[in-house]
Tab-separated table of C-alpha atoms in Angstrom:
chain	number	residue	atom	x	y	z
A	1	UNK	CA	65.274	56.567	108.600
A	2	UNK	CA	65.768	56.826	112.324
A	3	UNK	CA	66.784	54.208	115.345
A	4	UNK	CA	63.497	53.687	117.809
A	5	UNK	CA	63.505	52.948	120.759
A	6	UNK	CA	63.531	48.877	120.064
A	7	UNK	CA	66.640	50.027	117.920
A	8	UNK	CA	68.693	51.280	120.760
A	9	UNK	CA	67.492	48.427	122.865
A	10	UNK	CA	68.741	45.769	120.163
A	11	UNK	CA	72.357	48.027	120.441
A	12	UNK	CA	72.671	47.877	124.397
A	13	UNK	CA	71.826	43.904	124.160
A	14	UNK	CA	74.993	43.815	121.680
A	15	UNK	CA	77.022	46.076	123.774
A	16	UNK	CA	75.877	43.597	126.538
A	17	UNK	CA	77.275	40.702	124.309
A	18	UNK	CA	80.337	42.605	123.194
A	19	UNK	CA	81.363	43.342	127.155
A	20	UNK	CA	80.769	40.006	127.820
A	21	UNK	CA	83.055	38.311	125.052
A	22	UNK	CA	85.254	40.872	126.177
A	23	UNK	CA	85.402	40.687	129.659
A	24	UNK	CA	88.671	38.614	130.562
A	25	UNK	CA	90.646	41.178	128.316
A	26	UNK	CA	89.123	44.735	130.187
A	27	UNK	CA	90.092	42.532	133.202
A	28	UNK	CA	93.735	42.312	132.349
A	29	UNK	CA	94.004	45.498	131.000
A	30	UNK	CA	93.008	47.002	133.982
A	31	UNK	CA	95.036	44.121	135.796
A	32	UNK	CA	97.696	45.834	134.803
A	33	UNK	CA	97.334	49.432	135.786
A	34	UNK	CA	94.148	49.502	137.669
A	35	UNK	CA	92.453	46.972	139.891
A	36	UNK	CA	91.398	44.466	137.444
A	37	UNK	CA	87.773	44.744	138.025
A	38	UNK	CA	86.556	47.075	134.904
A	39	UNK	CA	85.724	43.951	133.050
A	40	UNK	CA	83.653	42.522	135.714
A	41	UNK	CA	81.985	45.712	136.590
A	42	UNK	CA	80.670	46.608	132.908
A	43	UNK	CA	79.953	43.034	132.513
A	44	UNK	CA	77.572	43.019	135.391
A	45	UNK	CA	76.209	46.414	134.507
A	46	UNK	CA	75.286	45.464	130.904
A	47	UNK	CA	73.850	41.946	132.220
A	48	UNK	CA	71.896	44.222	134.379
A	49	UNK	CA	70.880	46.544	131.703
A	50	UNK	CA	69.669	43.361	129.545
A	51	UNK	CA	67.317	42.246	132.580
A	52	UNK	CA	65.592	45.358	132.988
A	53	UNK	CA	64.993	45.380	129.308
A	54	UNK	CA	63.431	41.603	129.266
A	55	UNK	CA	60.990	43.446	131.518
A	56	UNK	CA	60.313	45.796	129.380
A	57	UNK	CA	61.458	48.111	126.548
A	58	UNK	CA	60.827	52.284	127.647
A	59	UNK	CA	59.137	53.658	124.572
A	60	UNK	CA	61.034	56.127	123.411
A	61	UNK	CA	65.178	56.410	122.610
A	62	UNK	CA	65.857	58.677	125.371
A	63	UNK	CA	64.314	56.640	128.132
A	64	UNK	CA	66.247	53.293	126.687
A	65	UNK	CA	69.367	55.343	127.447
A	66	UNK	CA	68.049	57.015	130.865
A	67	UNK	CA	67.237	53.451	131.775
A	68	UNK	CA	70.919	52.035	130.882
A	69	UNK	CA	72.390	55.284	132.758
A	70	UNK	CA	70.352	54.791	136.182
A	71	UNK	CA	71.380	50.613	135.872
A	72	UNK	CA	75.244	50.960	135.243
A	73	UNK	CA	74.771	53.880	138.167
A	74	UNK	CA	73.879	51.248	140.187
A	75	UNK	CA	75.114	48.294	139.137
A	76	UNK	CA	79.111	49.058	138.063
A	77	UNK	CA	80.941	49.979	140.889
A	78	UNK	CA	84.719	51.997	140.514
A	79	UNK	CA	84.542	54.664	138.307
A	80	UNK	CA	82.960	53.081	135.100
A	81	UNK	CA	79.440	53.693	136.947
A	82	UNK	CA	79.142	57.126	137.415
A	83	UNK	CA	81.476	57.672	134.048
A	84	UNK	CA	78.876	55.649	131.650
A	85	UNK	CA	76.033	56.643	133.879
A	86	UNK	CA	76.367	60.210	133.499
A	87	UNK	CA	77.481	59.704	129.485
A	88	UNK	CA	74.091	57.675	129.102
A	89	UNK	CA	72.211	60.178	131.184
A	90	UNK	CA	73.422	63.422	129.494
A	91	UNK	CA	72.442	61.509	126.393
A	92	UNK	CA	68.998	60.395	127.172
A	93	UNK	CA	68.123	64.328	127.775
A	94	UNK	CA	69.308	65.325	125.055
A	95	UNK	CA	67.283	62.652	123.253
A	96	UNK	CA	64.128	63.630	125.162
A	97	UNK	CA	60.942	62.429	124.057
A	98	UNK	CA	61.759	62.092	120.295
A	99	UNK	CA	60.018	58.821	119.012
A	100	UNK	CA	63.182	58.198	116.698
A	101	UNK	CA	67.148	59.306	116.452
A	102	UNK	CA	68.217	60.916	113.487
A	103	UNK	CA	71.707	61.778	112.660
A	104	UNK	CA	71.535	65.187	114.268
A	105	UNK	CA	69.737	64.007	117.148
A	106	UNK	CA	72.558	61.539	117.239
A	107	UNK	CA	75.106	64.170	117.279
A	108	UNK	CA	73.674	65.760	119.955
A	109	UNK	CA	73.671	62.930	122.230
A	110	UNK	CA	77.275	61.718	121.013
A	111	UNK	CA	78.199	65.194	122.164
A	112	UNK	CA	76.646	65.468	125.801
A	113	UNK	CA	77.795	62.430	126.273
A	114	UNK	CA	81.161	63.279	126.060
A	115	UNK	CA	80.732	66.480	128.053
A	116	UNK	CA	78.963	64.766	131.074
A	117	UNK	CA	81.768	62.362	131.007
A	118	UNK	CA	84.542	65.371	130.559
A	119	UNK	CA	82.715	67.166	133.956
A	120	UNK	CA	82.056	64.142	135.917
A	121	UNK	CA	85.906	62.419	135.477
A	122	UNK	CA	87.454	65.893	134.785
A	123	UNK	CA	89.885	64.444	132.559
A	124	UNK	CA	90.951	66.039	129.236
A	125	UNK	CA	92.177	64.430	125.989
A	126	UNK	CA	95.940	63.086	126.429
A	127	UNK	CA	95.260	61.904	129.555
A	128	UNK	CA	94.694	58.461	128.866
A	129	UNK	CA	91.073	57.879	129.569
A	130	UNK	CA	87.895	57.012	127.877
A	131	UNK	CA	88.084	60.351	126.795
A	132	UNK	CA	90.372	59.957	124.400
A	133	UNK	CA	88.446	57.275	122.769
A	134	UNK	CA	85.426	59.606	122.836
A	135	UNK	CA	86.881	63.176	121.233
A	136	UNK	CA	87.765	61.699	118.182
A	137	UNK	CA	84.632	59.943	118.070
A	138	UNK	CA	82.611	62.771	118.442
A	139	UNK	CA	84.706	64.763	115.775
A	140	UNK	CA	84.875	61.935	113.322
A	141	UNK	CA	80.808	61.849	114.015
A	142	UNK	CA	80.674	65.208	113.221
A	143	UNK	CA	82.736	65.139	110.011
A	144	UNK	CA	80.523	61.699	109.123
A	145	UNK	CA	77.282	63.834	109.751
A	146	UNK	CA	77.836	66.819	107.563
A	147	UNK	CA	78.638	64.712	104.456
A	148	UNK	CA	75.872	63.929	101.910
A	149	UNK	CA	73.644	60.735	102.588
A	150	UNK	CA	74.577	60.373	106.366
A	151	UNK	CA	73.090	57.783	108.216
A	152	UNK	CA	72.973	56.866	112.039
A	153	UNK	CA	74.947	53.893	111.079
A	154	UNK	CA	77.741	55.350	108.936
A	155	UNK	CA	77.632	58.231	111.288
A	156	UNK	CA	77.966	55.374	114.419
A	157	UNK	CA	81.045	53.213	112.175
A	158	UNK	CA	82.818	56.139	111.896
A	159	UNK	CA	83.031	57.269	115.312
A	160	UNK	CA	83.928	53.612	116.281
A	161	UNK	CA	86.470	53.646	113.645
A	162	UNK	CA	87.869	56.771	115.630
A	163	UNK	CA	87.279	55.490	118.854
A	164	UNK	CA	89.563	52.359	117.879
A	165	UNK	CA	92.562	54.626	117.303
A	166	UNK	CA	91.953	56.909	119.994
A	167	UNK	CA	92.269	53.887	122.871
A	168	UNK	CA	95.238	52.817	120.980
A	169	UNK	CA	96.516	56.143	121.395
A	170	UNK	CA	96.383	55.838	125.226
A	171	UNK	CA	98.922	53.246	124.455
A	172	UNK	CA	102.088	55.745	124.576
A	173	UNK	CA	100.172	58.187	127.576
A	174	UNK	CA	100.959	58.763	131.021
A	175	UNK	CA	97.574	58.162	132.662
A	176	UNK	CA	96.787	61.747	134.441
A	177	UNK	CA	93.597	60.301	136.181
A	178	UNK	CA	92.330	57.550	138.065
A	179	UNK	CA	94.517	54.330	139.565
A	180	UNK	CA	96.594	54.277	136.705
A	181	UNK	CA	97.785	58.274	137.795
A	182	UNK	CA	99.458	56.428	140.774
A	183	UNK	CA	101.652	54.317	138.324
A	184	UNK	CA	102.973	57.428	136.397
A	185	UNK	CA	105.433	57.033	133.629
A	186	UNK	CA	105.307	53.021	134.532
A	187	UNK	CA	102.209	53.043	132.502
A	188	UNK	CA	103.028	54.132	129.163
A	189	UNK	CA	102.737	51.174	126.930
A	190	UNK	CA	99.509	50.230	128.388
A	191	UNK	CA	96.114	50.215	126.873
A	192	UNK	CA	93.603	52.359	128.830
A	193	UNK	CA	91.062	49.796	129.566
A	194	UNK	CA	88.089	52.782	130.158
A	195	UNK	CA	88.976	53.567	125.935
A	196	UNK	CA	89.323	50.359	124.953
A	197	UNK	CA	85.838	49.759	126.362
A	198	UNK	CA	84.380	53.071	125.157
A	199	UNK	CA	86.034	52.018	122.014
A	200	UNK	CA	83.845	48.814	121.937
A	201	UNK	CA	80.465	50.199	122.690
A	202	UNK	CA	80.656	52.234	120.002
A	203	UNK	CA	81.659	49.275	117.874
A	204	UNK	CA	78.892	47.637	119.034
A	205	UNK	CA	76.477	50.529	118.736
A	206	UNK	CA	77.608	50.509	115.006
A	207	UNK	CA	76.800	47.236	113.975
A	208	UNK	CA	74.018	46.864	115.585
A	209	UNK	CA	72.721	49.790	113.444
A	210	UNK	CA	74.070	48.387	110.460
B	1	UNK	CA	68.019	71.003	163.295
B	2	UNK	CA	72.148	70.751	162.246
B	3	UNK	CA	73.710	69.974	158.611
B	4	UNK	CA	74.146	66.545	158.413
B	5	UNK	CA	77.325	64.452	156.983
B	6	UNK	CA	77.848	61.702	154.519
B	7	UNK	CA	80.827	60.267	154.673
B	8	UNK	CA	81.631	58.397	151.255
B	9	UNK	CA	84.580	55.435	150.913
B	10	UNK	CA	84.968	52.698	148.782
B	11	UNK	CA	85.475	50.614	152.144
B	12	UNK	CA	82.727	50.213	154.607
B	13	UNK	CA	84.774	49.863	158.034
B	14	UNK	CA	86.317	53.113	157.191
B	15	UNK	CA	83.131	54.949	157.092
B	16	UNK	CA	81.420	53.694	159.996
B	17	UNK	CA	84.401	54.318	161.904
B	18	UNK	CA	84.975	57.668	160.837
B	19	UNK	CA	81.523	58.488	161.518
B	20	UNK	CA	81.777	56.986	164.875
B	21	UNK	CA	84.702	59.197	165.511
B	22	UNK	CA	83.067	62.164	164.260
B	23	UNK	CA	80.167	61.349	166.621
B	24	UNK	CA	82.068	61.466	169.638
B	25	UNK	CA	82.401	65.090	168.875
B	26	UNK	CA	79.223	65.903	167.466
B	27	UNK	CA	76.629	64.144	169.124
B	28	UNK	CA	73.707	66.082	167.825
B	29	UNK	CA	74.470	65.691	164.047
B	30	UNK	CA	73.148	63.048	161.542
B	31	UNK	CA	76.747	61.580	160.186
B	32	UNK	CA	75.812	58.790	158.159
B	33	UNK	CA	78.362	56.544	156.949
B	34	UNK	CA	78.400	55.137	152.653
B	35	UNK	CA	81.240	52.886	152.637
B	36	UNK	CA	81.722	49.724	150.212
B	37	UNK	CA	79.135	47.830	147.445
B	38	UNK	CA	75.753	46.618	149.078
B	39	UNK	CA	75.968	43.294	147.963
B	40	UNK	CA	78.721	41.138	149.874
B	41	UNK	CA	80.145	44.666	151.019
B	42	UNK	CA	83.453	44.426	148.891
B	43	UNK	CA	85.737	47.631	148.293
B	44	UNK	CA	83.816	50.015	146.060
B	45	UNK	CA	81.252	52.703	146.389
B	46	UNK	CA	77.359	52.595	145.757
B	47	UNK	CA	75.411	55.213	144.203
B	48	UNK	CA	72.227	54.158	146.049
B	49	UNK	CA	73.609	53.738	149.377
B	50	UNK	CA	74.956	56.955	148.667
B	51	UNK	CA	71.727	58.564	147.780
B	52	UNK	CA	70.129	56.712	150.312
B	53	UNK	CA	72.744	57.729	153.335
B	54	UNK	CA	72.006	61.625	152.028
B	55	UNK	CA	68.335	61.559	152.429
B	56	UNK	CA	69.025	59.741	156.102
B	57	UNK	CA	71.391	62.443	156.798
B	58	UNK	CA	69.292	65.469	156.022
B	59	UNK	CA	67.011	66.848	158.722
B	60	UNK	CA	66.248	70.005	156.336
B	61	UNK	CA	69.066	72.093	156.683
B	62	UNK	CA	70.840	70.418	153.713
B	63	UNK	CA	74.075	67.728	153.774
B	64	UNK	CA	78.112	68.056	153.079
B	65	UNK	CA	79.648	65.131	151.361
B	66	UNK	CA	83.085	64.001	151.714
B	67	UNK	CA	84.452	61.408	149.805
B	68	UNK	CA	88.331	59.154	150.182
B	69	UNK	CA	89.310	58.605	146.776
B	70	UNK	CA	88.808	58.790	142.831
B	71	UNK	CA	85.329	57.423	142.040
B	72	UNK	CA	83.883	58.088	145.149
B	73	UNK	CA	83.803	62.030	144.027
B	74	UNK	CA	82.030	60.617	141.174
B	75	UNK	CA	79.397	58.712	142.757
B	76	UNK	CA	78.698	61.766	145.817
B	77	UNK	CA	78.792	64.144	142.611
B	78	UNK	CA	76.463	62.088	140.813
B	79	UNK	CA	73.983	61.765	144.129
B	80	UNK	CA	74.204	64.758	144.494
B	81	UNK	CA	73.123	66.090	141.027
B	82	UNK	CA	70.421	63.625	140.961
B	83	UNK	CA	68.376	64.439	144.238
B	84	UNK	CA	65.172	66.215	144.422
B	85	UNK	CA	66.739	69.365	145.405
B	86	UNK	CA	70.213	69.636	144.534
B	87	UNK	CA	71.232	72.501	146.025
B	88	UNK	CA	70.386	71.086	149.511
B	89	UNK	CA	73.983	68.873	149.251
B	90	UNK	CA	77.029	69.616	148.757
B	91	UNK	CA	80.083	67.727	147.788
B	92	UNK	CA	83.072	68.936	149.212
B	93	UNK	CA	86.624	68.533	148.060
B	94	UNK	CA	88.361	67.952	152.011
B	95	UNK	CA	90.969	65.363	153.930
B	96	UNK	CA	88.240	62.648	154.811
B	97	UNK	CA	89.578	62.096	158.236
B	98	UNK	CA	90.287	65.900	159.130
B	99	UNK	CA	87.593	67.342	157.348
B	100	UNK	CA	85.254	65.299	158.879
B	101	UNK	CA	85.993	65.899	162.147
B	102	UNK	CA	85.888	69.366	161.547
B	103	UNK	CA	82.534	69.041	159.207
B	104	UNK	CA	81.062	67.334	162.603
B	105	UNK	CA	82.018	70.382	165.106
B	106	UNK	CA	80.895	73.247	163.210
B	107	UNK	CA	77.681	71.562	162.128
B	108	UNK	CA	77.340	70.768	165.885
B	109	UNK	CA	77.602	74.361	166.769
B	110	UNK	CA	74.971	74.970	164.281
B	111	UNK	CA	76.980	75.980	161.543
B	112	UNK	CA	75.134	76.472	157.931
B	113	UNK	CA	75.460	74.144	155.256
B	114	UNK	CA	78.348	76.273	153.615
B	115	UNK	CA	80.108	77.249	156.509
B	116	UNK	CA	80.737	73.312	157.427
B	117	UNK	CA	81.548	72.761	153.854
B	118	UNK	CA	84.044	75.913	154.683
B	119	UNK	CA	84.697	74.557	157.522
B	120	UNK	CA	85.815	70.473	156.134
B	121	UNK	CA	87.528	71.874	153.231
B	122	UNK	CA	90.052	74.126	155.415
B	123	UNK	CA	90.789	70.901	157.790
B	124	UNK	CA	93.477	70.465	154.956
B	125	UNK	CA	95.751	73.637	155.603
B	126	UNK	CA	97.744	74.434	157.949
B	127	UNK	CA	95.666	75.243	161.710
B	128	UNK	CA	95.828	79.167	161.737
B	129	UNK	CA	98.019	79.318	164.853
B	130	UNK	CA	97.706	83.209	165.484
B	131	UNK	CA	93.832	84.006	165.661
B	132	UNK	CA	94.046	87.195	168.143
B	133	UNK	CA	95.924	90.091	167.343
B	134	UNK	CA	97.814	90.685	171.031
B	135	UNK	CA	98.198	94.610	170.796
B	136	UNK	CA	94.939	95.016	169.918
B	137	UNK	CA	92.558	96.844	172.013
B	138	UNK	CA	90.015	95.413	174.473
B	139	UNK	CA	91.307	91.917	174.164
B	140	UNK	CA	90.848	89.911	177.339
B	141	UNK	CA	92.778	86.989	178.580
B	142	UNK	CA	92.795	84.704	181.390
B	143	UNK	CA	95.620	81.903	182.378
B	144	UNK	CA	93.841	78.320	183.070
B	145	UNK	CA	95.555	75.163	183.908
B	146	UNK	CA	94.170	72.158	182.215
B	147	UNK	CA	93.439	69.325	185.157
B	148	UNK	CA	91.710	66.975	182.722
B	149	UNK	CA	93.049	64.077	181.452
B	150	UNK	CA	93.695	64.475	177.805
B	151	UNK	CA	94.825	67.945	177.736
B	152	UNK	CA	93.248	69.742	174.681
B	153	UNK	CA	92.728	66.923	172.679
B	154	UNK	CA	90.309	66.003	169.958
B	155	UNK	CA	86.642	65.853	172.321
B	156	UNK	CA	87.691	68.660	174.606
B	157	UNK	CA	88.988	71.042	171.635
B	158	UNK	CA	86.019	70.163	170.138
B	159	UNK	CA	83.823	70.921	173.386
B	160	UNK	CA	85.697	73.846	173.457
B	161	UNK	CA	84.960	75.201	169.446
B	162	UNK	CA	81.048	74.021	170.275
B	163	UNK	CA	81.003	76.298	173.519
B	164	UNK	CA	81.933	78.987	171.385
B	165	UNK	CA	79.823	79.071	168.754
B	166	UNK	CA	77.325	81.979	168.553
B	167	UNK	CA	79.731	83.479	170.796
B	168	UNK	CA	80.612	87.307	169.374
B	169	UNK	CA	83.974	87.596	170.037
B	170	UNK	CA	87.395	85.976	168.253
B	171	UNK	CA	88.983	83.710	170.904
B	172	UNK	CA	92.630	82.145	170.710
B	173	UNK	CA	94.502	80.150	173.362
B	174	UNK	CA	98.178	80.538	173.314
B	175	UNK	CA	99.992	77.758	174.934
B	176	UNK	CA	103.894	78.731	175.441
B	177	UNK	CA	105.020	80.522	171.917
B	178	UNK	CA	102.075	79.300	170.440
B	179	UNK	CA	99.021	80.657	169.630
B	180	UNK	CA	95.907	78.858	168.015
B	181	UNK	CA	92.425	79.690	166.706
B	182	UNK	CA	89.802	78.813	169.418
B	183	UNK	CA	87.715	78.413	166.577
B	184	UNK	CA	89.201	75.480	165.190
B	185	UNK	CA	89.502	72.172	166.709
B	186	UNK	CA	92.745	71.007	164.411
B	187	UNK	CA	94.435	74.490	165.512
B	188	UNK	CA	93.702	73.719	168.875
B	189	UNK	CA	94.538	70.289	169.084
B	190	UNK	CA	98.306	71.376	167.158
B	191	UNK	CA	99.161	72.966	170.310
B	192	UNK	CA	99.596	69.837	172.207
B	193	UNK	CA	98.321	71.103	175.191
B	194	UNK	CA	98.302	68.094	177.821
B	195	UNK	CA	97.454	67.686	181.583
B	196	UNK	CA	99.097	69.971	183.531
B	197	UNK	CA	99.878	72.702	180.752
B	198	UNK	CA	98.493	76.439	181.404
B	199	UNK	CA	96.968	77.833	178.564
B	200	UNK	CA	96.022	81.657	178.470
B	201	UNK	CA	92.927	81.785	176.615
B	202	UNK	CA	92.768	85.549	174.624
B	203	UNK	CA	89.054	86.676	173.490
B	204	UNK	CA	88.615	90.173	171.450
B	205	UNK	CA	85.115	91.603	170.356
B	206	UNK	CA	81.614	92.389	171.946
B	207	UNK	CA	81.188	89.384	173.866
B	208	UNK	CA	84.588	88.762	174.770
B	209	UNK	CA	83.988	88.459	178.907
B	210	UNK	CA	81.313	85.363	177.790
B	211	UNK	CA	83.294	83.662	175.761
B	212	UNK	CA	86.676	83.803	178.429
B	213	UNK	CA	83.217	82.596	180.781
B	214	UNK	CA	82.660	79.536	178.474
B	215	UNK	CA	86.147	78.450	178.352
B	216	UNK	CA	87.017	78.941	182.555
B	217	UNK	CA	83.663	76.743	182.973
B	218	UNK	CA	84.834	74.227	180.722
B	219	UNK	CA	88.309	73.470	181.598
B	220	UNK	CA	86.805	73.969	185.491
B	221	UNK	CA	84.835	71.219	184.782
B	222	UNK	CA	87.368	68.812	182.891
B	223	UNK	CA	85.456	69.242	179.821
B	224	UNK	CA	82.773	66.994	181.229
B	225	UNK	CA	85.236	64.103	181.424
């Protein structure tokens, strides 16, 4: 039982949704340490990513993700666009022309996604960036694949379940990359709006595979 | 044919005026400016204007990125990776102002694609003030007085680097105390040298008497001002 390509189509239109309900809070989370415009940016990258689906839906998993990397390349400017757009990207090749994801298929993409995102940003875990939303999401997707009966949904809740504690981890960081760097030590106690939203696509990704 | 330059900001005015600066020392090279989102032209940088300014930039002998701040390494990066060819850009890690300038001469003097990436990415240390070696043998000098009116400043110096390239020999111009690589327009432009000053230009190497030549022709001549 594996997600086609209308499957990972249905979870970018809730991710859209998600980003969009959410949108006023990535804005004041970044607000605060950033520029404020992370919210708006994903928003209008996700809207984007909806269009071009309306159009039409690629027929295969991996070019439903190429074709969400190339919009959010395009369409979210600041460092969320090349960030997602490479995660997506990495993924989608990784996917290749497989007519379905499976949980190890998953894995793999979960994984280059978090490596094009590690070499694109250069950032490591601790230093408060969507990265450390991702590493534990990756290892808790790991741990979630090797038990018996793994699913691409369980395998999707519990690297959003990870995710979820690794933005609020950011929380007590001093932000090493990006706008927030410039605000040093003045930042700890902040949530790193580029988790919090990695944080919620998974989410999203999860239930919609439910 | 020269290496071209894309010169990525998140704000529009700064790259077209950096690239019209540039310009005014390089007049030969494709410097193509990828500042700010397309639509409404707010603060931000553009992947497709990116990719876009690359291809416009490239006459076939490849492109050098530089980029201001934080995501616009990203997007250049991600350009980058994603043309036809990849290996016929490069992004280069460089002060945008400096390196540019420098980026523009050297590709001017027909410089390869690396050595103006080599070229940007050292515009960030300190000018190499000592380029000759006085007590060596067979090194050459002549005194000149500058009579134009800038003195050694940025077009000049970089007439001055563009007359030498090609030019077999290791040139330096010592002005006072100081002593600066004739091969670098930042170095040169350090010394200060105004109207008025005498500089002793040194050359060293096979085509020493040509490039001491070069230099006497162009400060005869005002540096074309």
């Amino acid at each position: 039982m594996g997600c086609t390509s209308e499957g990972v189509a249905v979870a970018l239109r809730a991710a859209a949704e998600v980003v969009a309900e959410h949108r006023t809070e990535l804005i004041e989370l970044d607000r605060a340490i950033g520029d404020g415009d992370h919210g708006e940016n994903l928003s209008r990258g996700f809207t984007a990513i909806v269009s071009a689906l309306e159009t039409e839906v690629p027929s295969t998993p991996g070019a439903v993700a190429k074709l969400a990397a190339t919009t959010l390349i395009s369409k979210v400017g600041g460092a969320a666009g090349p960030l997602y757009g490479t995660a997506f990207l990495r993924a989608s090749t990784k996917l290749g022309d497989a007519a379905e994801i499976d949980v190890p298929l998953l894995l793999d993409a979960l994984r280059a996604a978090l490596e094009g995102v590690q070499a694109r940003g250069k950032a490591v875990g601790g230093d408060a960036t969507m990265v450390d939303a991702l590493i534990p999401a990756v290892s808790a997707a790991e741990e979630a694949a090797a038990g018996a009966d793994a699913s691409v949904a369980g395998v999707l809740a519990a690297a959003a379940d990870a995710a979820d504690r690794g933005a609020e981890s950011t929380v007590d960081l001093v932000p090493r990359k990006g706008r927030a760097s410039y605000l040093g030590e003045r930042a700890v106690g902040h949530l790193d709006p580029g988790a919090r939203s990695t944080a919620l696509l998974l989410r999203a990704f999860a239930e919609a595979a439910r | 044919m020269t290496v071209g330059i894309v010169l990525v900001s998140h704000s529009a005015k700064l790259a077209e005026g950096l690239a019209e600066l540039a310009a005014q020392m390089a007049p030969d090279v494709r410097i193509r400016p990828a500042g700010g989102l397309a639509d409404g032209g707010g603060i931000g940088t553009d992947y497709d204007e990116v990719v876009a300014a690359v291809q416009r930039a490239d006459s076939g002998d490849g492109v050098v990125l530089l980029y201001d701040l934080g995501s616009a390494q990203m997007t250049a990066e991600l350009a980058v990776e994603s043309l036809a060819d990849p290996s016929s850009a490069v992004v280069v890690d460089a002060p945008l102002v400096e390196g540019a300038v420098a980026a523009a001469v050297a590709a001017q003097g027909g410089a390869d694609r690396k050595a103006v990436g080599e070229a940007a990415a050292s515009a960030g240390l300190a000018p190499d003030l000592l380029a000759v070696d006085a007590d060596a043998d067979g090194v050459e000098e002549k005194a000149l007085t500058l009579a134009n009116d800038v003195g050694l400043h940025a077009r000049p110096a970089a007439v001055l680097v563009r007359s030498l390239a090609g030019i077999e020999a290791e040139v330096s111009v010592r002005l006072g105390e100081r002593e600066a690589d004739g091969h670098s327009v930042l170095a040169l432009m350090s010394l200060g040298a105004r109207q008025g000053d005498r500089i002793v230009v040194r050359a060293h190497g096979p085509q020493a008497g040509e490039a001491l030549a070069k230099v006497t022709a162009l400060v005869e001549a005002n540096f074309g001002e």
